[in-house]
Coordinates of C-alpha atoms in Angstrom, one line a residue:
Chain C
M63 CA 105.3 114.3 56.7
S64 CA 102.0 115.8 58.0
D65 CA 102.6 119.0 60.0
K66 CA 100.7 116.7 63.0
T67 CA 101.1 113.5 62.4
K68 CA 104.4 110.7 62.0
S69 CA 103.7 107.6 61.6
W70 CA 105.7 104.0 62.9
E71 CA 107.0 103.8 59.1
E72 CA 108.8 107.0 58.9
I73 CA 109.9 107.2 63.0
N74 CA 111.9 104.2 62.2
A75 CA 112.6 105.5 58.6
K76 CA 114.5 107.9 60.9
L77 CA 116.1 105.5 63.4
A78 CA 117.9 103.9 60.6
A79 CA 119.4 106.8 59.2
G80 CA 120.3 108.0 62.2
E81 CA 118.7 111.0 63.0
A82 CA 116.0 110.4 64.9
V83 CA 115.9 112.1 67.9
V84 CA 115.3 110.4 71.9
V85 CA 115.0 110.9 74.6
T86 CA 113.9 110.3 78.4
A87 CA 110.6 110.6 79.4
E88 CA 112.3 112.7 82.3
E89 CA 113.9 115.0 79.8
A90 CA 110.3 114.6 77.6
A91 CA 108.8 116.0 81.0
L92 CA 111.7 119.0 81.3
M93 CA 111.1 120.1 77.7
S94 CA 107.8 120.3 77.1
E95 CA 108.0 123.5 80.3
E96 CA 109.7 125.3 77.5
C97 CA 107.3 123.9 74.3
T98 CA 104.1 123.2 73.7
P99 CA 103.0 119.5 72.7
K100 CA 102.8 120.7 68.9
E101 CA 106.5 122.0 69.4
L102 CA 107.6 118.3 71.0
A103 CA 106.0 116.1 68.5
K104 CA 107.9 117.8 65.8
K105 CA 111.1 118.0 67.7
V106 CA 111.3 114.2 68.9
D107 CA 110.1 111.4 68.2
V108 CA 110.6 108.5 70.4
V109 CA 110.3 108.7 74.6
T110 CA 112.2 105.9 76.4
T111 CA 110.7 105.2 79.8
G112 CA 111.5 102.3 82.9
T113 CA 111.0 101.4 86.2
F114 CA 112.3 99.2 88.4
G115 CA 110.5 98.2 91.1
A116 CA 108.9 94.9 93.4
M117 CA 106.8 92.9 90.4
C118 CA 105.1 89.9 92.8
S119 CA 103.0 88.6 90.1
S120 CA 106.1 87.4 87.8
G121 CA 107.9 83.9 87.3
M122 CA 110.0 81.5 84.8
F123 CA 109.2 78.3 82.6
I124 CA 112.2 76.1 82.5
N125 CA 112.6 72.9 80.3
F126 CA 115.0 70.9 81.8
G127 CA 115.8 68.5 78.8
H128 CA 115.0 64.6 78.9
P129 CA 117.3 62.6 81.4
E130 CA 117.7 59.3 79.7
P131 CA 116.0 56.4 81.1
P132 CA 113.3 59.6 80.8
I133 CA 111.6 61.2 84.4
R134 CA 107.6 62.7 84.1
M135 CA 108.5 65.3 86.7
E136 CA 105.6 65.7 89.0
K137 CA 106.8 66.6 91.9
L138 CA 109.6 68.4 92.4
S139 CA 111.7 72.1 93.4
L140 CA 115.1 73.7 93.1
D141 CA 117.3 73.7 95.7
G142 CA 114.5 73.3 98.3
V143 CA 111.5 75.5 96.6
P144 CA 108.6 73.3 95.1
A145 CA 108.2 74.3 91.7
Y146 CA 105.3 73.1 90.1
G147 CA 105.0 70.4 87.4
G148 CA 102.1 69.7 85.8
I149 CA 102.8 70.6 82.9
A150 CA 104.0 67.8 80.6
A151 CA 107.2 65.6 80.8
V152 CA 110.4 68.8 81.7
D153 CA 108.3 71.4 81.7
A154 CA 108.1 73.3 85.1
Y155 CA 107.1 77.3 86.7
I156 CA 108.5 78.5 89.0
G157 CA 107.2 81.7 90.9
A158 CA 108.9 84.3 92.0
T159 CA 106.7 84.7 95.5
E160 CA 107.0 80.5 96.3
V161 CA 108.7 80.0 99.5
H162 CA 111.0 77.6 100.5
P163 CA 109.6 75.9 103.3
D164 CA 112.0 75.3 106.4
M165 CA 113.5 79.0 105.3
S166 CA 110.8 81.9 104.8
N167 CA 113.4 85.0 103.4
F168 CA 114.3 82.2 99.9
G169 CA 112.4 81.3 97.5
G170 CA 111.4 81.5 93.4
A171 CA 112.5 85.3 93.1
H172 CA 115.7 83.6 94.4
I173 CA 116.1 80.4 92.2
I174 CA 115.3 83.1 88.9
E175 CA 118.1 85.4 90.2
N176 CA 120.5 82.7 90.5
L177 CA 120.2 81.1 87.4
V178 CA 120.0 84.0 85.5
S179 CA 123.3 85.0 87.5
G180 CA 124.9 81.4 85.5
K181 CA 124.7 79.7 88.9
E182 CA 124.3 76.3 89.7
V183 CA 120.5 74.7 91.0
F184 CA 120.4 71.7 92.7
L185 CA 117.0 69.7 91.0
K186 CA 115.3 67.2 92.8
A187 CA 112.2 66.0 90.8
S188 CA 109.7 62.7 91.6
G189 CA 107.4 61.2 88.8
K190 CA 105.5 57.9 88.9
G191 CA 107.1 55.9 86.4
T192 CA 104.8 55.0 83.4
D193 CA 105.1 52.9 80.0
C194 CA 106.6 55.4 78.0
Y195 CA 108.4 57.4 81.2
P196 CA 109.8 55.0 83.8
R197 CA 112.1 57.2 86.3
K198 CA 110.5 57.5 89.3
G199 CA 113.6 60.3 90.7
F200 CA 116.1 62.2 89.3
E201 CA 119.0 64.7 91.3
A202 CA 120.4 67.2 89.7
K203 CA 122.7 70.6 89.2
I204 CA 121.2 72.5 86.8
S205 CA 122.3 75.8 85.0
K206 CA 122.1 78.3 82.1
E207 CA 124.2 75.8 79.8
T208 CA 123.0 72.5 81.6
I209 CA 118.7 73.0 80.3
N210 CA 117.0 74.2 77.1
E211 CA 114.8 77.1 78.3
M212 CA 114.4 79.4 81.0
I213 CA 111.6 82.1 79.5
L214 CA 110.6 84.2 82.4
A215 CA 107.2 84.6 82.0
N216 CA 105.3 87.3 84.7
P217 CA 101.6 87.6 84.0
R218 CA 101.2 90.6 85.8
N219 CA 103.7 93.6 86.4
A220 CA 104.7 97.5 85.2
Y221 CA 100.9 98.9 87.0
Q222 CA 99.7 101.4 86.2
N223 CA 100.4 103.5 89.3
Y224 CA 100.3 102.4 92.6
P225 CA 98.6 103.5 95.5
A226 CA 100.7 104.5 98.2
A227 CA 100.3 103.2 102.2
C228 CA 100.6 104.2 105.4
N229 CA 98.5 102.8 108.3
S230 CA 96.8 104.3 111.3
S231 CA 96.7 101.5 113.2
N232 CA 99.2 101.4 117.2
K233 CA 101.1 98.8 115.8
T234 CA 103.8 98.7 113.1
L235 CA 102.4 96.3 109.6
Y236 CA 105.1 94.4 107.9
T237 CA 103.7 94.7 104.1
Y238 CA 104.9 94.1 100.4
M239 CA 105.0 97.6 100.1
G240 CA 107.2 97.9 102.5
T241 CA 107.7 98.5 106.7
L242 CA 105.0 100.4 108.0
L243 CA 104.7 102.6 111.4
P244 CA 101.8 102.7 113.2
G245 CA 100.5 106.0 113.7
C246 CA 101.1 107.4 109.8
L247 CA 104.2 108.2 110.5
N248 CA 105.5 107.1 107.4
V249 CA 104.6 106.5 103.9
N250 CA 105.4 104.1 101.1
Y251 CA 105.1 104.8 97.7
S252 CA 106.4 102.6 94.3
T253 CA 106.2 104.1 91.0
S254 CA 108.8 106.0 89.0
G255 CA 106.5 108.5 88.7
C256 CA 106.9 110.7 84.6
L257 CA 108.8 107.2 83.7
S258 CA 107.3 104.8 85.1
P259 CA 106.4 103.1 81.6
L260 CA 102.0 102.6 81.2
L261 CA 102.2 106.4 82.7
N262 CA 104.2 107.6 79.9
D263 CA 100.9 106.0 76.7
P264 CA 97.7 106.0 79.6
E265 CA 95.3 105.4 76.6
M266 CA 97.9 102.9 75.5
R267 CA 97.6 104.0 72.2
T268 CA 101.1 102.6 71.2
I269 CA 101.0 99.3 73.7
G270 CA 99.8 96.2 72.8
V271 CA 99.7 92.5 72.0
G272 CA 103.4 92.3 71.0
S273 CA 104.6 95.4 71.8
P274 CA 108.9 95.4 72.4
V275 CA 109.4 95.5 75.5
F276 CA 113.0 95.8 77.9
L277 CA 112.9 93.2 80.2
A278 CA 115.3 92.6 83.2
G279 CA 117.9 93.4 80.5
A280 CA 117.1 91.7 77.2
L281 CA 114.7 92.2 74.0
A282 CA 111.0 90.9 75.0
S283 CA 108.1 91.3 74.4
V284 CA 104.2 91.9 75.9
A285 CA 102.3 88.9 75.7
W286 CA 98.5 90.4 76.8
N287 CA 97.6 92.2 78.8
G288 CA 97.9 91.6 82.4
T289 CA 95.6 90.4 85.2
Q290 CA 93.9 92.2 86.6
F291 CA 93.8 94.8 84.4
N292 CA 92.0 98.0 85.2
T293 CA 90.4 100.6 82.9
K294 CA 88.1 101.7 84.6
K295 CA 90.0 103.8 87.5
P296 CA 88.9 107.7 88.2
K297 CA 91.0 109.5 86.3
N298 CA 92.4 112.8 86.9
K299 CA 92.8 115.6 84.1
H300 CA 95.9 114.8 83.0
G301 CA 94.0 110.9 82.7
I302 CA 96.2 109.7 84.6
P303 CA 94.3 106.8 86.7
L304 CA 94.4 107.3 90.3
S305 CA 95.1 104.4 91.5
N306 CA 96.0 100.3 90.3
A307 CA 94.7 100.8 87.0
A308 CA 96.9 99.0 83.3
T309 CA 99.4 95.9 83.3
L310 CA 101.2 93.9 81.2
M311 CA 101.9 90.3 81.3
L312 CA 105.6 90.0 79.8
V313 CA 107.9 86.7 78.1
G314 CA 111.2 87.2 77.4
N315 CA 114.5 84.8 77.3
A316 CA 116.0 84.6 80.7
K317 CA 119.2 83.0 79.3
E318 CA 119.3 87.0 78.2
M319 CA 118.6 88.8 81.4
S320 CA 121.6 90.4 83.8
R321 CA 121.5 90.4 87.5
E322 CA 121.3 93.8 87.2
W323 CA 118.1 94.1 86.3
L324 CA 116.5 91.0 88.6
R325 CA 116.6 91.1 92.1
A326 CA 115.0 88.7 94.2
A327 CA 113.9 90.3 97.4
Y328 CA 111.8 89.7 100.6
F329 CA 109.8 91.4 102.6
E330 CA 109.7 91.4 106.9
H331 CA 106.5 89.5 107.7
Y332 CA 105.3 89.2 103.8
G333 CA 107.6 87.1 101.3
V334 CA 109.7 86.8 98.8
S335 CA 109.3 89.2 95.5
L336 CA 111.8 89.8 92.7
Y337 CA 111.9 93.4 91.2
L338 CA 112.7 94.1 87.9
G339 CA 113.7 96.4 84.9
V340 CA 111.2 97.3 83.2
G341 CA 111.2 99.4 79.7
L342 CA 109.2 100.8 76.9
A343 CA 109.9 103.2 74.2
I344 CA 106.8 106.1 72.9
P345 CA 106.8 106.7 69.7
V346 CA 105.9 110.5 69.7
L347 CA 103.2 110.1 66.6
D348 CA 101.3 113.1 66.7
E349 CA 100.6 116.0 69.2
D350 CA 98.5 114.1 71.6
M351 CA 101.4 111.6 72.4
A352 CA 103.8 113.9 72.8
Y353 CA 101.5 116.1 76.1
R354 CA 101.1 112.1 77.4
V355 CA 104.7 111.1 77.1
S356 CA 105.4 114.9 78.2
I357 CA 104.1 114.4 81.5
K358 CA 105.4 115.8 85.2
N359 CA 105.6 114.1 88.5
E360 CA 103.0 116.4 90.4
D361 CA 100.6 116.5 87.3
I362 CA 101.4 112.2 88.2
E363 CA 98.5 111.7 91.2
T364 CA 98.1 108.2 93.4
T365 CA 95.7 107.5 96.0
V366 CA 97.3 107.4 99.9
C367 CA 96.1 104.0 101.1
D368 CA 95.2 103.1 105.5
Y369 CA 96.8 99.2 104.9
S370 CA 95.4 99.0 108.6
Q371 CA 91.7 99.5 107.4
E372 CA 89.9 96.5 106.4
G373 CA 89.8 97.0 102.2
H374 CA 92.7 100.4 102.1
P375 CA 90.3 102.9 102.6
G376 CA 92.2 105.8 100.9
L377 CA 92.9 109.2 103.3
L378 CA 94.2 111.6 100.7
T379 CA 95.3 112.1 97.0
S380 CA 98.7 113.4 96.7
N381 CA 101.4 113.1 93.3
Y382 CA 105.0 111.9 93.4
A383 CA 106.2 115.5 93.1
I384 CA 105.0 115.5 97.3
L385 CA 105.6 112.1 97.5
R386 CA 109.4 112.5 96.5
S387 CA 110.0 115.3 98.8
G388 CA 111.1 113.4 101.8
E389 CA 107.4 114.9 103.9
I390 CA 103.8 114.3 103.2
E391 CA 101.3 116.4 105.1
L392 CA 98.8 113.3 106.4
R393 CA 96.5 114.4 109.4
N394 CA 97.7 117.1 109.8
R395 CA 101.1 116.1 111.2
R396 CA 103.6 115.7 108.4
A397 CA 105.0 111.9 107.4
R398 CA 107.9 111.4 105.9
T399 CA 107.6 109.4 102.5
A400 CA 110.2 107.0 101.2
P401 CA 110.6 104.7 97.8
L402 CA 109.9 101.0 97.4
S403 CA 111.2 101.4 93.5
S404 CA 114.6 102.2 92.9
L405 CA 114.5 105.9 90.8
K406 CA 118.7 105.6 89.9
K407 CA 118.1 102.2 88.9
A408 CA 114.8 103.3 86.1
R409 CA 116.7 106.5 85.6
E410 CA 120.2 104.1 84.4
L411 CA 117.4 101.7 83.1
A412 CA 115.6 105.1 80.1
V413 CA 119.0 105.9 79.5
E414 CA 120.0 102.4 78.4
L415 CA 117.0 101.9 76.5
K416 CA 117.3 105.4 75.0
R417 CA 121.3 103.9 74.2
L418 CA 119.5 100.8 73.0
V419 CA 116.9 102.9 70.6
L420 CA 118.9 105.6 68.6
S421 CA 121.8 101.7 67.6
N422 CA 118.7 100.1 66.0
S423 CA 119.2 97.3 69.1
F424 CA 115.8 98.3 69.7
P425 CA 113.1 97.7 67.6
L426 CA 110.4 99.9 67.4
S427 CA 106.9 98.7 65.9
P428 CA 103.0 99.0 66.3
P429 CA 100.8 96.3 68.7
T430 CA 99.6 93.2 66.8
M431 CA 96.3 94.2 69.0
A432 CA 95.2 96.7 70.8
F433 CA 93.9 95.7 74.7
S434 CA 90.6 96.0 75.4
S435 CA 89.2 99.8 76.3
N436 CA 86.6 98.5 79.0
T437 CA 87.3 96.3 81.4
D438 CA 87.7 96.0 85.5
I439 CA 88.3 94.1 88.3
K440 CA 86.1 91.0 89.7
A441 CA 86.5 90.6 93.6
L442 CA 86.5 87.0 94.5
L443 CA 83.3 86.1 96.7
S444 CA 83.2 83.8 99.3
M445 CA 79.6 81.5 100.3
D446 CA 77.3 80.7 102.5
Q447 CA 76.1 77.3 103.3
K448 CA 73.9 76.8 100.8
G449 CA 76.7 78.3 97.8
R450 CA 75.0 81.2 97.5
P451 CA 77.4 84.9 97.1
S452 CA 77.9 86.1 100.8
Chain E
M201 CA 128.7 118.1 121.3
K202 CA 126.6 115.0 120.8
R203 CA 128.3 111.6 119.6
N204 CA 126.2 108.3 119.6
Y205 CA 127.9 105.2 121.8
V206 CA 126.9 101.3 122.3
L207 CA 128.3 100.3 125.2
S208 CA 129.2 96.9 126.2
Y209 CA 128.4 95.8 129.5
K210 CA 130.3 92.7 130.9
A211 CA 128.3 90.7 133.5
E212 CA 130.5 92.0 136.6
N213 CA 129.9 95.1 136.4
T214 CA 125.6 95.4 135.5
N215 CA 124.7 96.4 139.3
E216 CA 127.2 99.3 139.1
P217 CA 125.5 102.6 139.1
V218 CA 127.6 104.3 134.8
I219 CA 125.1 106.4 133.8
W220 CA 125.0 108.6 137.2
R221 CA 128.5 108.4 137.5
L222 CA 129.1 109.5 133.9
I223 CA 126.7 112.5 134.9
K224 CA 126.9 113.2 138.3
D225 CA 131.3 113.0 138.2
F226 CA 131.9 114.3 134.2
D227 CA 129.2 116.6 134.3
L228 CA 127.6 114.9 130.8
Q229 CA 123.7 115.0 129.7
V230 CA 123.5 110.6 128.3
N231 CA 119.8 110.0 126.7
I232 CA 119.3 106.5 126.8
L233 CA 118.1 104.8 123.6
R234 CA 118.0 101.8 123.7
A235 CA 119.1 99.0 126.6
K236 CA 119.3 95.1 127.5
V237 CA 121.1 94.9 130.0
S238 CA 120.5 92.3 133.5
P239 CA 121.6 92.0 136.5
G240 CA 124.5 89.2 136.3
Q241 CA 123.8 88.9 132.3
E242 CA 126.5 90.7 129.5
G243 CA 124.5 93.6 128.0
S244 CA 124.5 96.4 126.2
L245 CA 123.5 100.2 126.6
L246 CA 123.0 102.7 123.4
V247 CA 124.0 105.9 124.4
E248 CA 123.8 109.7 123.3
I249 CA 126.2 111.5 125.4
D250 CA 126.5 115.7 125.1
A251 CA 129.9 117.5 126.5
S252 CA 130.8 120.6 126.5
E253 CA 134.0 120.3 125.5
A254 CA 136.1 117.2 123.9
A255 CA 138.9 116.6 126.7
T256 CA 135.0 116.2 128.7
M257 CA 134.4 113.1 126.7
D258 CA 137.4 112.1 126.2
K259 CA 137.4 111.6 130.2
A260 CA 134.4 110.1 131.0
L261 CA 135.0 107.2 127.8
C262 CA 138.2 107.0 129.5
W263 CA 137.1 106.0 132.5
L264 CA 134.4 103.4 131.1
E265 CA 137.6 101.2 129.6
Q266 CA 138.7 102.0 133.3
Q267 CA 135.9 100.4 134.7
G268 CA 135.6 97.6 131.7
I269 CA 132.4 98.8 129.6
K270 CA 134.0 98.6 126.3
C271 CA 132.9 102.1 124.7
M272 CA 132.3 101.6 120.7
G273 CA 130.6 104.2 118.4
V274 CA 127.6 103.4 116.8
A275 CA 129.1 103.5 113.2
K276 CA 131.2 100.9 114.1
R277 CA 127.3 98.7 114.9
I278 CA 125.4 98.5 112.1
F279 CA 126.9 97.6 108.7
W280 CA 125.7 98.3 105.5
E281 CA 126.7 96.0 102.3
E282 CA 126.6 98.3 99.9
K283 CA 127.9 96.3 97.2
L284 CA 123.9 94.6 98.2
C285 CA 122.0 97.6 97.2
V286 CA 119.6 98.8 95.0
D287 CA 119.4 102.4 96.0
C288 CA 115.2 101.4 96.6
G289 CA 115.1 104.7 99.6
A290 CA 113.0 101.6 101.4
C291 CA 115.0 102.0 104.3
T292 CA 114.7 105.9 104.2
G293 CA 111.5 106.0 105.4
V294 CA 111.6 104.6 108.4
C295 CA 115.1 106.1 109.8
F296 CA 113.4 108.7 111.7
P297 CA 117.7 110.5 112.8
A298 CA 118.1 111.2 108.7
A299 CA 121.0 109.1 109.3
L300 CA 119.6 107.3 105.8
A301 CA 118.4 109.6 103.0
M302 CA 118.5 109.0 99.7
D303 CA 120.2 112.4 97.7
K304 CA 117.5 113.9 95.8
T305 CA 119.9 114.4 92.8
D306 CA 121.3 111.2 91.9
W307 CA 118.6 109.5 93.9
K308 CA 121.6 106.8 95.5
L309 CA 121.0 105.7 99.1
A310 CA 123.5 108.2 101.4
M311 CA 124.1 107.1 105.3
D312 CA 125.5 109.5 107.5
L313 CA 126.7 107.3 110.3
D314 CA 127.0 109.3 112.7
R315 CA 123.0 110.3 113.1
C316 CA 122.0 106.7 113.4
T317 CA 120.5 105.5 116.9
A318 CA 121.0 101.7 115.9
C319 CA 117.4 101.3 116.5
G320 CA 117.2 98.2 113.8
L321 CA 114.3 99.2 111.7
C322 CA 116.6 99.3 108.7
V323 CA 117.3 95.5 108.9
K324 CA 113.6 94.9 108.3
A325 CA 112.7 97.2 105.9
C326 CA 115.4 96.2 103.5
P327 CA 114.3 94.0 100.8
F328 CA 118.0 93.0 99.7
G329 CA 118.8 92.4 103.8
C330 CA 121.9 94.5 103.3
F331 CA 121.8 96.1 106.6
R332 CA 123.1 94.6 110.0
L333 CA 123.1 95.5 113.7
D334 CA 125.7 94.3 115.9
F335 CA 124.0 95.2 119.3
G336 CA 126.1 92.6 121.5
D337 CA 123.2 90.6 120.4

């Protein structure tokens, strides 16, 4: 091994021999107070990360199996929550934020949580009836024991940073960033800071298509970049984007997942969402990676945005050491700060992932394809009566 | 000594000047934090009572009971279903008496019922429906 770099193979060999040093990202940040990145690269082989927060852009593919006589399910619901049936005969997708037509606080995330927990869910399906799928209606209780696949497939998870939220108006706002009291009385933030997966490898040198990921208790995979993937957000001097930037599309076997890391949530006047535990194990390949994984909360900055104004303009830049302190100075007043993602569970996840890596139950492998390093996002433009963007 | 209580009125005693009597007869400081009292209907009043001595507080509470007004510490009116809680902390930003706060060492949610003023903001702020407030509704 050279003085400066370690290969994936070398780290895997050390793991197989039981000689690797694995620490959590919080432990790495602490170690960096007493050693340089160069020293850290020598001491530590793998750093584990974790987050447990609301990830609305999630959902689950289900294959129910064919009844006899068979049906081409076109419209279907699970415990009354509509699922998308426009995929073959008995495949469906239930989105986490889909809402029950009569119960605004119950939706797709609850169906996913219940199925993952082994509970029975009532399936009601209908189709027009065809020569090959003559059946027109089907009703039955299903559970994870009775159906073929439950594949969690989430278009956008694990946001690399996220703006904090406040509200300068004179009425309370109920948002996906929680309850925002008037007059900027509180600021809510939602990132596990120095434990957050994509903040520990901001250039995504070790994360890409095919990377193994801890998803809700199961060994899952990074399928692609997540939607709204953005590499062009302004960064601070530590290379950390100052607001929401990169994202991951994650896929995994929901039958192996656990309610401990997957929970349905309801945000008042907003709707249903899904809290997920996500973690990545990052190899400390060299001095640069050692510097990245030892990032501290005070060096991770984010923008505090005003959700009462159009476009949610940023009011100030803060960092996670301040946000976690419980209060922040905003417009010459003290505002309360509160997290939306659970740091306690993020820590537990990083520790669990450390255990899995050390016991060779969680593989370390390089991505099969790197993400684009030159992507930003487009706004959706409306059109005037002549069909021109307006 | 300061204590928060929910006073539950029956329909027949909503016309009594109960708070005036507490202040005048028992020399208490009474701060009304929340009220839902209408003439001729059952109602609830959330009050912070400050007494110089425990004995005075006891006498006042005894008198309230004699008037048919049930008096219950706020701690018995707010319910936290801890087994649903994931310790996210979403409730802490809206809890101004700081009855709900994150323990900065293990980042577990800690609840100090004595501080609760039964404002109910936590009920809506919690994404997991952990809180229930019984304010005589």
